[in-house]
Short mmCIF file of C-alpha atoms (C1' of nucleotides) in Angstrom, two decimals:
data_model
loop_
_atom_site.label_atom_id
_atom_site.label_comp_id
_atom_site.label_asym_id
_atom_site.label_seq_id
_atom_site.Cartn_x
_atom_site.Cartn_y
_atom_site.Cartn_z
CA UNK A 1 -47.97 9.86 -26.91
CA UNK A 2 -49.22 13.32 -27.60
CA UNK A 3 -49.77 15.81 -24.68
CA UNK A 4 -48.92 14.04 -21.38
CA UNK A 5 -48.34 16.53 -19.39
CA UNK A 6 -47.47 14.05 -16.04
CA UNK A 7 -44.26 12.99 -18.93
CA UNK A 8 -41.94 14.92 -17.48
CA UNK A 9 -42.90 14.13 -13.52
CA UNK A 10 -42.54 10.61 -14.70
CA UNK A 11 -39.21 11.11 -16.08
CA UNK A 12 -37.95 12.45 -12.67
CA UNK A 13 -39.23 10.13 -10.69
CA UNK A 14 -37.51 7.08 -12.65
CA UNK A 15 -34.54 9.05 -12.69
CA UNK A 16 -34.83 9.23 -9.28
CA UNK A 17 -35.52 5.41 -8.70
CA UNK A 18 -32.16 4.76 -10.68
CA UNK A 19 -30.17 7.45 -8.80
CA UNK A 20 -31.32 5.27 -5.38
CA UNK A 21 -30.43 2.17 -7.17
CA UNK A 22 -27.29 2.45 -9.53
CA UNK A 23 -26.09 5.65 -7.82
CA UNK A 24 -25.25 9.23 -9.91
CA UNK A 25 -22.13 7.50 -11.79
CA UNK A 26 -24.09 4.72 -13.03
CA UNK A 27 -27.04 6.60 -13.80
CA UNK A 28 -27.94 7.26 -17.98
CA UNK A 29 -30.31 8.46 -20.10
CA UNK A 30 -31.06 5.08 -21.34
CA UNK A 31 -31.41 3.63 -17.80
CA UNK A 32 -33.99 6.66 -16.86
CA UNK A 33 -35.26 5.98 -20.24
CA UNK A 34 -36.61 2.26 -19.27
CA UNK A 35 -37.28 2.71 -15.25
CA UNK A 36 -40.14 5.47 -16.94
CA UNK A 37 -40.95 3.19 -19.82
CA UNK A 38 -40.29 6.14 -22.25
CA UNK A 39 -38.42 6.50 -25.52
CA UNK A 40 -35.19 7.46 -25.12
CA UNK A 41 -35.48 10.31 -27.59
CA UNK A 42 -38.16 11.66 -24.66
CA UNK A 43 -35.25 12.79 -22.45
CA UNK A 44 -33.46 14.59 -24.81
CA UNK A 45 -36.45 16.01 -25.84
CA UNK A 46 -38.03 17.10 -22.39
CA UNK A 47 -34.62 17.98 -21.22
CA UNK A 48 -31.32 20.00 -22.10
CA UNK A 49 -28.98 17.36 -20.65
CA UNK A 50 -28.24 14.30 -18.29
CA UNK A 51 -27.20 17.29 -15.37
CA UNK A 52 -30.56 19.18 -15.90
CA UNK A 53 -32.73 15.84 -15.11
CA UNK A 54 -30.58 15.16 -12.09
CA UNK A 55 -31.29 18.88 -11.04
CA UNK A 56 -34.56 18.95 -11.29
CA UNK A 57 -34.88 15.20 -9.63
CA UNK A 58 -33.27 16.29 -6.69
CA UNK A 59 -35.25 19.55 -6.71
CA UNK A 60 -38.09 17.17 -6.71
CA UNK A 61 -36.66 14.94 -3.78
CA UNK A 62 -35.86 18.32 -1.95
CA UNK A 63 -38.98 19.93 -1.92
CA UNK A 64 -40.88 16.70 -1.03
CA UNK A 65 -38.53 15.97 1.97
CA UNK A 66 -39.12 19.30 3.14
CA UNK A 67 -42.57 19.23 3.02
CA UNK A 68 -42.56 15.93 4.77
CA UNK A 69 -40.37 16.94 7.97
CA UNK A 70 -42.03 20.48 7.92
CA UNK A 71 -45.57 18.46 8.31
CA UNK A 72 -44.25 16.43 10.64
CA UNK A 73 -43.36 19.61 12.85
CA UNK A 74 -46.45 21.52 12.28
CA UNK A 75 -48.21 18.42 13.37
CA UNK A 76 -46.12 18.89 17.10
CA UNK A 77 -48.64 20.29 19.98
CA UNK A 78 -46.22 21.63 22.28
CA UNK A 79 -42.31 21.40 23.16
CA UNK A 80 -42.58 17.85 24.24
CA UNK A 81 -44.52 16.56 20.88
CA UNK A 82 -41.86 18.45 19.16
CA UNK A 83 -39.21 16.15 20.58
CA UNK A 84 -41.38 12.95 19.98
CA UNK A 85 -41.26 14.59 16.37
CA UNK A 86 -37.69 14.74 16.04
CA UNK A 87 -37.51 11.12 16.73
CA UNK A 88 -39.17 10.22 14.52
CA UNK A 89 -37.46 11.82 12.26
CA UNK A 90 -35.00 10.39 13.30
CA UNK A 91 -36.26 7.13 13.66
CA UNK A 92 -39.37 6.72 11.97
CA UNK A 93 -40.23 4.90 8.94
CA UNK A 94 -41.84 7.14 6.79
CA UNK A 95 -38.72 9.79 6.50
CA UNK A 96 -35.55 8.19 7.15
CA UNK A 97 -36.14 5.20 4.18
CA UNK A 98 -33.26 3.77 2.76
CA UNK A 99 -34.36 5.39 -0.88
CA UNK A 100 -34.39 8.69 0.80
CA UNK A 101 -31.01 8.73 2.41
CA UNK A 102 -29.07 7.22 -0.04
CA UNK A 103 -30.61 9.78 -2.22
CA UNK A 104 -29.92 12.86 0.35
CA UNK A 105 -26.25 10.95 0.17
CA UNK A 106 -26.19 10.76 -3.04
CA UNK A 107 -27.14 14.94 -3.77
CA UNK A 108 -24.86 16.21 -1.07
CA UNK A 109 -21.95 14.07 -2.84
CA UNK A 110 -23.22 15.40 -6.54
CA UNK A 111 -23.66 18.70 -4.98
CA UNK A 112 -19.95 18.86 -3.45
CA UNK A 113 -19.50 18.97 -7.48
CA UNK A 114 -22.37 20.69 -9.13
CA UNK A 115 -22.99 24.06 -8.19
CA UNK A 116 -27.18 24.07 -8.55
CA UNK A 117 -27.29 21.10 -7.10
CA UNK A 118 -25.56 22.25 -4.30
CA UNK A 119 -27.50 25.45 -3.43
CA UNK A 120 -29.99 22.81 -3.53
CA UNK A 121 -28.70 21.35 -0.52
CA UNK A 122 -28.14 24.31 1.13
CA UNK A 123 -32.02 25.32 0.70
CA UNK A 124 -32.84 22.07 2.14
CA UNK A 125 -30.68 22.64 5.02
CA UNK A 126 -32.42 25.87 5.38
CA UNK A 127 -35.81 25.12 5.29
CA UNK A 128 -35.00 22.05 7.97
CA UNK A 129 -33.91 24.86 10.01
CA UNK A 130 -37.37 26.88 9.62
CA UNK A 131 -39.29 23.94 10.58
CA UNK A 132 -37.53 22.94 13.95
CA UNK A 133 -37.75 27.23 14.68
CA UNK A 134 -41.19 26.87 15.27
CA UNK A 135 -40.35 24.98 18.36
CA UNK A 136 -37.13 25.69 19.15
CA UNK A 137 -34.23 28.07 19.83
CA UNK A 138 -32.28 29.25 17.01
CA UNK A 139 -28.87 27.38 18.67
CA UNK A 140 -31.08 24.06 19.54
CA UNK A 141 -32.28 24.07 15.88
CA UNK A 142 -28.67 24.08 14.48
CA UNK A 143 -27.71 21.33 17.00
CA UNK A 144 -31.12 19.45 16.33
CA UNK A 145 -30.29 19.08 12.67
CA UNK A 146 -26.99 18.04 12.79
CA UNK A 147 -28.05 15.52 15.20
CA UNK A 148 -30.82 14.56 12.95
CA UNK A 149 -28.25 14.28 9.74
CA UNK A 150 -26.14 12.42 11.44
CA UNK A 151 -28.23 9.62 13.14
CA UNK A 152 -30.21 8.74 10.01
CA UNK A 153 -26.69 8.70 8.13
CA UNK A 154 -25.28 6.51 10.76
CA UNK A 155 -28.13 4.35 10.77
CA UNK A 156 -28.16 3.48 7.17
CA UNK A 157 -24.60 2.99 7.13
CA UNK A 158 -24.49 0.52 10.33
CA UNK A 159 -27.76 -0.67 8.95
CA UNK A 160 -29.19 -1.94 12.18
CA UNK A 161 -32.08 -0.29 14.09
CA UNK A 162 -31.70 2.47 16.45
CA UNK A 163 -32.67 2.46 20.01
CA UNK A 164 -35.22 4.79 20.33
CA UNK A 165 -34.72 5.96 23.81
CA UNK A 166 -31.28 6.46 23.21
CA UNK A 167 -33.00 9.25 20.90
CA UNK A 168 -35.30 10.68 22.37
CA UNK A 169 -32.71 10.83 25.53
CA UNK A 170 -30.60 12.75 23.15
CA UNK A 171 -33.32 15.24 21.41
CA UNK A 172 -34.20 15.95 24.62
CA UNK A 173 -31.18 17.37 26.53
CA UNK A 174 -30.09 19.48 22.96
CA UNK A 175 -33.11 20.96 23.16
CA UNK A 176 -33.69 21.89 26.70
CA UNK A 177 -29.71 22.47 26.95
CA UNK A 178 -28.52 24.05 24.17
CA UNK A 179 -29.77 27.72 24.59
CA UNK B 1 10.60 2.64 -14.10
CA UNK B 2 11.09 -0.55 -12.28
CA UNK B 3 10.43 -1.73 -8.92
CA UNK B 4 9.11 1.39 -8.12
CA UNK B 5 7.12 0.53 -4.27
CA UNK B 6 5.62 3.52 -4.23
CA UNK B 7 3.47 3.36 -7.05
CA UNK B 8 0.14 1.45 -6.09
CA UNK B 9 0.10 4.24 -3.08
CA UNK B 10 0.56 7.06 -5.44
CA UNK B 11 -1.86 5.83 -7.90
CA UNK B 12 -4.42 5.63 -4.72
CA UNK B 13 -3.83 8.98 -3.70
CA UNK B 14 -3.91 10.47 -6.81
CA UNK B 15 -7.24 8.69 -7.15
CA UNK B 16 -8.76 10.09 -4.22
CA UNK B 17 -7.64 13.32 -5.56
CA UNK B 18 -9.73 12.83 -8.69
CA UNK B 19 -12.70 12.00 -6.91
CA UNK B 20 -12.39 14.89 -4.59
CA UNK B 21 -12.30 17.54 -7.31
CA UNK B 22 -14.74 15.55 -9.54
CA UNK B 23 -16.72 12.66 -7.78
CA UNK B 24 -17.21 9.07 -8.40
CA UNK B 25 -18.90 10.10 -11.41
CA UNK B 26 -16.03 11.27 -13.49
CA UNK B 27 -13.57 9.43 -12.37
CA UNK B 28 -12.08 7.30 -15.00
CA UNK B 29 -8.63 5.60 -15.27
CA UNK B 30 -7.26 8.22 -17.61
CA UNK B 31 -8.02 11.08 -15.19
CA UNK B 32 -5.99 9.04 -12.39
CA UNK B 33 -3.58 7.81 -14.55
CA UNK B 34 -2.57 11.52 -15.53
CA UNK B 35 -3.07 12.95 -11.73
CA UNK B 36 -0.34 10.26 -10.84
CA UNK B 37 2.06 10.94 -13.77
CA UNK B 38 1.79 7.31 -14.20
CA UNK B 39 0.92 5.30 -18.11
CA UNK B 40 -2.96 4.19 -18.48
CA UNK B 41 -1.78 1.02 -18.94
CA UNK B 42 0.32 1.05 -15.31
CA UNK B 43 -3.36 1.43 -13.74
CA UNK B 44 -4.73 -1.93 -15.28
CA UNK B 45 -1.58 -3.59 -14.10
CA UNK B 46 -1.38 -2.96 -10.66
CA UNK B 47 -5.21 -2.93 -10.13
CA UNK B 48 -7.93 -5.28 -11.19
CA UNK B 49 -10.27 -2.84 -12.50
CA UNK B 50 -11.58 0.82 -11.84
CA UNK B 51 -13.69 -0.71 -9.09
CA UNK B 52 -10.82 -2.13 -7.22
CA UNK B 53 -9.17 1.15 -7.52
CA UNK B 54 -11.78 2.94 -5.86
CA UNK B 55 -12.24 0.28 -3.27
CA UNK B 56 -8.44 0.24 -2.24
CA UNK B 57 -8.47 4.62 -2.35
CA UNK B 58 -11.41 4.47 0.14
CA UNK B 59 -9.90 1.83 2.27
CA UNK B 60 -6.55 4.43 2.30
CA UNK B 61 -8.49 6.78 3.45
CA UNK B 62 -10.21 5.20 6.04
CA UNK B 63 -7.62 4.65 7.84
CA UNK B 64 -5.83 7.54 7.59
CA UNK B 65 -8.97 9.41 8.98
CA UNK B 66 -9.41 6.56 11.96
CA UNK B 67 -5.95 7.45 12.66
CA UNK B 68 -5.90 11.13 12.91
CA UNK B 69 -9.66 10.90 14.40
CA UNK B 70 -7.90 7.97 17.31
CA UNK B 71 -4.83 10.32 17.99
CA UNK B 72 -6.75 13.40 18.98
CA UNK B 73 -8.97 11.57 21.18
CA UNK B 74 -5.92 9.76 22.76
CA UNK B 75 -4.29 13.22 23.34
CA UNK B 76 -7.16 14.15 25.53
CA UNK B 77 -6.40 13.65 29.30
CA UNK B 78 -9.16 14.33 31.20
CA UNK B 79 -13.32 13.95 30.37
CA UNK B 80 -13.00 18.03 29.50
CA UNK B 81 -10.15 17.58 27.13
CA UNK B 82 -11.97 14.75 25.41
CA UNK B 83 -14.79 17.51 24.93
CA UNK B 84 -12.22 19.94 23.66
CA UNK B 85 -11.25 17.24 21.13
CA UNK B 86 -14.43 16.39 19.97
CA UNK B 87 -15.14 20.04 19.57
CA UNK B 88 -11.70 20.37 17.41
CA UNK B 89 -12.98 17.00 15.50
CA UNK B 90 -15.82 18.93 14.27
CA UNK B 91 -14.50 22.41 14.06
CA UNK B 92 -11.20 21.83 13.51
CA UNK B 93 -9.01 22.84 9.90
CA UNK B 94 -6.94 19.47 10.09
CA UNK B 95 -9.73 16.78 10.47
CA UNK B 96 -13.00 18.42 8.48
CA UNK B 97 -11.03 19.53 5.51
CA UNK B 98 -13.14 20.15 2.04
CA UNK B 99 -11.08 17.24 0.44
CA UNK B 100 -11.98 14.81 3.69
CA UNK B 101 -15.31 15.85 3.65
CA UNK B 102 -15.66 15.55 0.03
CA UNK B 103 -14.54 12.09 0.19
CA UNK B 104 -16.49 10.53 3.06
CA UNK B 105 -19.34 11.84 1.16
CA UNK B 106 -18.42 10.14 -1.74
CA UNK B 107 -17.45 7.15 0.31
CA UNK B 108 -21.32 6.97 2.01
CA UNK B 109 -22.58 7.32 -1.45
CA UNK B 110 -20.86 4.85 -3.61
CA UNK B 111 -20.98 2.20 -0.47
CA UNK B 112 -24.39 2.32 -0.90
CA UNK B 113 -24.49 0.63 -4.20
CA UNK B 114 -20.74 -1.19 -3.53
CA UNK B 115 -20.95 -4.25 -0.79
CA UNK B 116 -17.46 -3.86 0.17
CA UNK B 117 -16.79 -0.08 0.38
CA UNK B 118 -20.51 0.07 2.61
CA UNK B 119 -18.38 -2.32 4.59
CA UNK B 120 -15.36 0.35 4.96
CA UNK B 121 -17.63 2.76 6.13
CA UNK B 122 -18.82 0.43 8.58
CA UNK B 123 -15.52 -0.41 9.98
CA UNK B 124 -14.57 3.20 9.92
CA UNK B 125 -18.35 4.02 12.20
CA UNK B 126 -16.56 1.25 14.58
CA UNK B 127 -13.27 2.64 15.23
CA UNK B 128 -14.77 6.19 15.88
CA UNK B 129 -16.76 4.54 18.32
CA UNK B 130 -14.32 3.01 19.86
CA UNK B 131 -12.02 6.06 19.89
CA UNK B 132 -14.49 8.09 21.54
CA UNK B 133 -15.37 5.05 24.14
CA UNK B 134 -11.77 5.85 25.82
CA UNK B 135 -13.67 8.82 27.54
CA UNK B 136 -17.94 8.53 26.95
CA UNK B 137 -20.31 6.01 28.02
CA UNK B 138 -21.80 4.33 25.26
CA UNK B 139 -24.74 5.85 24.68
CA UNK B 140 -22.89 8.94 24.70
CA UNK B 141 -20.73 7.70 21.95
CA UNK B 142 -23.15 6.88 19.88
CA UNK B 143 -24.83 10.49 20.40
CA UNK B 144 -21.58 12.10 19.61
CA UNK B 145 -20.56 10.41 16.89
CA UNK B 146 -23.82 10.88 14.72
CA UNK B 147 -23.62 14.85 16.09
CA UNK B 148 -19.95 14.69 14.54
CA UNK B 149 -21.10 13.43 11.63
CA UNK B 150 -24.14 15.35 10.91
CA UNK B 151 -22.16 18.70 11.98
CA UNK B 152 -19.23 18.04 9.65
CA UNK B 153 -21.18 17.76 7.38
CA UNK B 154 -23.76 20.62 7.35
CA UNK B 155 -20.82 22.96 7.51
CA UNK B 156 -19.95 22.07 4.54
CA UNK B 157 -22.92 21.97 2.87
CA UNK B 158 -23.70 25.51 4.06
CA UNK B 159 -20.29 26.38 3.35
CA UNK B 160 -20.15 28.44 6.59
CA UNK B 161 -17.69 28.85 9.45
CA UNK B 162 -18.98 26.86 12.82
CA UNK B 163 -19.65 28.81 15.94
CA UNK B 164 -17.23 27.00 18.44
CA UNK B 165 -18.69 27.55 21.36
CA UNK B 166 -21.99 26.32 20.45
CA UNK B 167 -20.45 23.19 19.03
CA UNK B 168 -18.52 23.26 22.78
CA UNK B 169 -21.71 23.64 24.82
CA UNK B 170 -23.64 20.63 22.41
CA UNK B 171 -20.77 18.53 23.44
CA UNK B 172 -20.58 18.92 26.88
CA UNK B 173 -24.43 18.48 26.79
CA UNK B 174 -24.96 15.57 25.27
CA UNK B 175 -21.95 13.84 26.87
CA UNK B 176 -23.22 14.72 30.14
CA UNK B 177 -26.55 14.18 29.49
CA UNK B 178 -26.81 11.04 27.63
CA UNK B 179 -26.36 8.10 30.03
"C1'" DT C 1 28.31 -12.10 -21.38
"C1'" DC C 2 23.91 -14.12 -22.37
"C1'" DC C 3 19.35 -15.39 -22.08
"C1'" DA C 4 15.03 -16.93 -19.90
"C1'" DA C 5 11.79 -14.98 -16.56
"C1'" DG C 6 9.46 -11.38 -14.97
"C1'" DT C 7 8.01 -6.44 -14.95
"C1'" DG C 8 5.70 -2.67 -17.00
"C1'" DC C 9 3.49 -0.03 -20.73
"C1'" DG C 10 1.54 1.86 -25.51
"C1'" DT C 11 -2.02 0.90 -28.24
"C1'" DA C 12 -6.20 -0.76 -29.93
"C1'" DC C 13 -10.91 -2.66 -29.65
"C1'" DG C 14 -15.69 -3.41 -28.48
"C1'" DA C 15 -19.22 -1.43 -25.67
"C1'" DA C 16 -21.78 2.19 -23.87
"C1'" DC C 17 -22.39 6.78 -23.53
"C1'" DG C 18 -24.63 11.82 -24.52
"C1'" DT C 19 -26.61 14.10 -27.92
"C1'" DA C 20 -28.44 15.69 -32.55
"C1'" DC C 21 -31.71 15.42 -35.99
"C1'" DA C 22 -34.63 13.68 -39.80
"C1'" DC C 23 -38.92 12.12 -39.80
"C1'" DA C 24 -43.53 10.18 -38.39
"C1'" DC C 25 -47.48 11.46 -36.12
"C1'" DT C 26 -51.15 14.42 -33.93
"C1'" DT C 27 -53.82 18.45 -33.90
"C1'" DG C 28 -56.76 22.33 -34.78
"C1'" DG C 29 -58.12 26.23 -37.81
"C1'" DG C 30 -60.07 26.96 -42.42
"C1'" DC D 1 -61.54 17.23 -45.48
"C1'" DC D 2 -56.90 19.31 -45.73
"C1'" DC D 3 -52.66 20.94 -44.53
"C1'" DA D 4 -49.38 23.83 -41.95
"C1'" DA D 5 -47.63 23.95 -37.23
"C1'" DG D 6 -46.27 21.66 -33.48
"C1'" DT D 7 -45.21 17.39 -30.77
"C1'" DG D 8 -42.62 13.36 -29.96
"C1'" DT D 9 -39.41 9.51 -31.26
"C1'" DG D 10 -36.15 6.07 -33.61
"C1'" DT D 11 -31.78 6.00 -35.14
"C1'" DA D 12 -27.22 7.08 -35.90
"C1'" DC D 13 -22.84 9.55 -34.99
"C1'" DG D 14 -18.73 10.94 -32.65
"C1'" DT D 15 -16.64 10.51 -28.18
"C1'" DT D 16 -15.03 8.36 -24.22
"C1'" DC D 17 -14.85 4.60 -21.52
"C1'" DG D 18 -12.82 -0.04 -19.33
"C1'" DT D 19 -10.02 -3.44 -20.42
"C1'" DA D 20 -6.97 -6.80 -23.00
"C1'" DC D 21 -2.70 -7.87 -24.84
"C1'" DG D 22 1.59 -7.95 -27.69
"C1'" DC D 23 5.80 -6.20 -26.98
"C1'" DA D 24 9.74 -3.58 -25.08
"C1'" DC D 25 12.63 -3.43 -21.25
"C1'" DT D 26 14.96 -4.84 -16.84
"C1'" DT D 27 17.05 -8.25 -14.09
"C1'" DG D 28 19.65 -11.95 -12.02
"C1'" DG D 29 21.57 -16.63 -12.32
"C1'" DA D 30 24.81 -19.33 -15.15
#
DNA sequence: TCCAAGTGCGTACGAACGTACACACTTGGG
DNA sequence: CCCAAGTGTGTACGTTCGTACGCACTTGGA
């Protein structure tokens, strides 16, 4: 297929599928290769090596994420539709998906090993931080994400719902008490 | 060497050393096989297969962490030393090392695609709970925990000291705020 | 002392991997 | 229409993996 210029989008995408599926150390060229429904001489062709496609995927998955909870923000009125947008965050549906988390799981764990891939995380952390500053104080914004890391982690793990005033409870004295 | 007791634990900390310094990933029985100064073919003896390996290493540390993580929190006295401990939990050099870290990321991410390791990090969510329910309400617990988690864990992401007393005054918030 | 029973390991094999590369195919200027 | 230049792929190679297994060695009862 000559010119398809959406190839190599596709290719990170199914690489990202299997990442969320099989998990980084069961995750090949030939298994990216058939979740795209490509040749597998396409990878080696499109990319340098297996670690540049997982790079780039979570660079993909990263800058996606980001632009989902920064919307999400923006989308806040005032102080108090901030906090309903942490919670959902937290909570919600549309951001804290099982494929999401066990991929932000499974780039912090890559990253602890992979230097790009790491800064990676780092920018992510960074540009969570930017978002929540447009409502709140520097200090609530560090305590804010960490809570936010930490619930959706927990809540995949324990895999059972959250109680949602319990959150919201919890967003809400951070923010108005961590100055 | 005969009879030697010792050597199923060493070739499970010597495989949590491997996946430390190179993830899930890379680890392979000939990598743990030569951290433990043990033969290849001692590995397939003693364990059923790489998997089993890994399972047993992440059950090991489990409860080594529930331990250390139950005997702080049982050296607090008072509702204001439990705070102290919690703040030690997530600032602290002897809990949140890079190698602990590095493994319960690992841990989150492989139990995602391994039934019985997602269970470990289940049971290990449980006993934190229930170390921390010798001084918080519930709800509180739960807040704390995922704050511990999510804080641990951003610090080392961003590879940055903590500052204490903004971890202290979180803490004291959300266990006194959270009903 | 001797020898079965049990313990532990060196080695080898088939499978799966990452990657290279020769080659088919498409394309656009002449 | 033609053919060089460029695009994309099927295949094969060397490596590394998990695992099996024959065999050496240790041990304890007779």
């Amino acid at each position: 297929m000559a010119n398809d210029p959406l190839r190599k989008e596709r290719i990170l995408d199914a690489a990202l599928t299997v990442i969320a599926e099989h998990g980084v150390h069961r995750t090949t060229h030939r298994r990216i290769a058939e979740a795209a429904g490509v040749p597998l001489g396409s990878l080696t062709y499109h990319f340098d090596s297996l670690e540049t496609i997982l790079t780039e995927a979570f660079r993909r998955l990263g800058e996606s994420m980001s632009a989902h909870y920064d919307a999400v923000l923006r989308g806040a009125a005032d102080r108090s539709g901030a906090i309903d947008a942490v919670t959902d965050l937290i909570c919600g549906e549309t951001y804290a998906t099982p494929r999401e988390l066990t991929l932000i799981n499974e780039m912090y764990a890559y990253g602890n090993h992979h230097d790009d891939v790491g800064e990676l995380g780092r920018q992510w952390l960074e540009r969570s931080w930017a978002s929540l500053a447009l409502h709140f104080t520097p200090p609530a914004c560090r305590a804010l994400d960490a809570l936010i890391e930490g619930w959706t982690i927990h809540q995949f793990v324990e895999r059972k719902p959250l109680d949602r005033a319990l959150v919201h409870t919890t967003v809400t004295v951070v923010a108005e008490g961590v100055r």
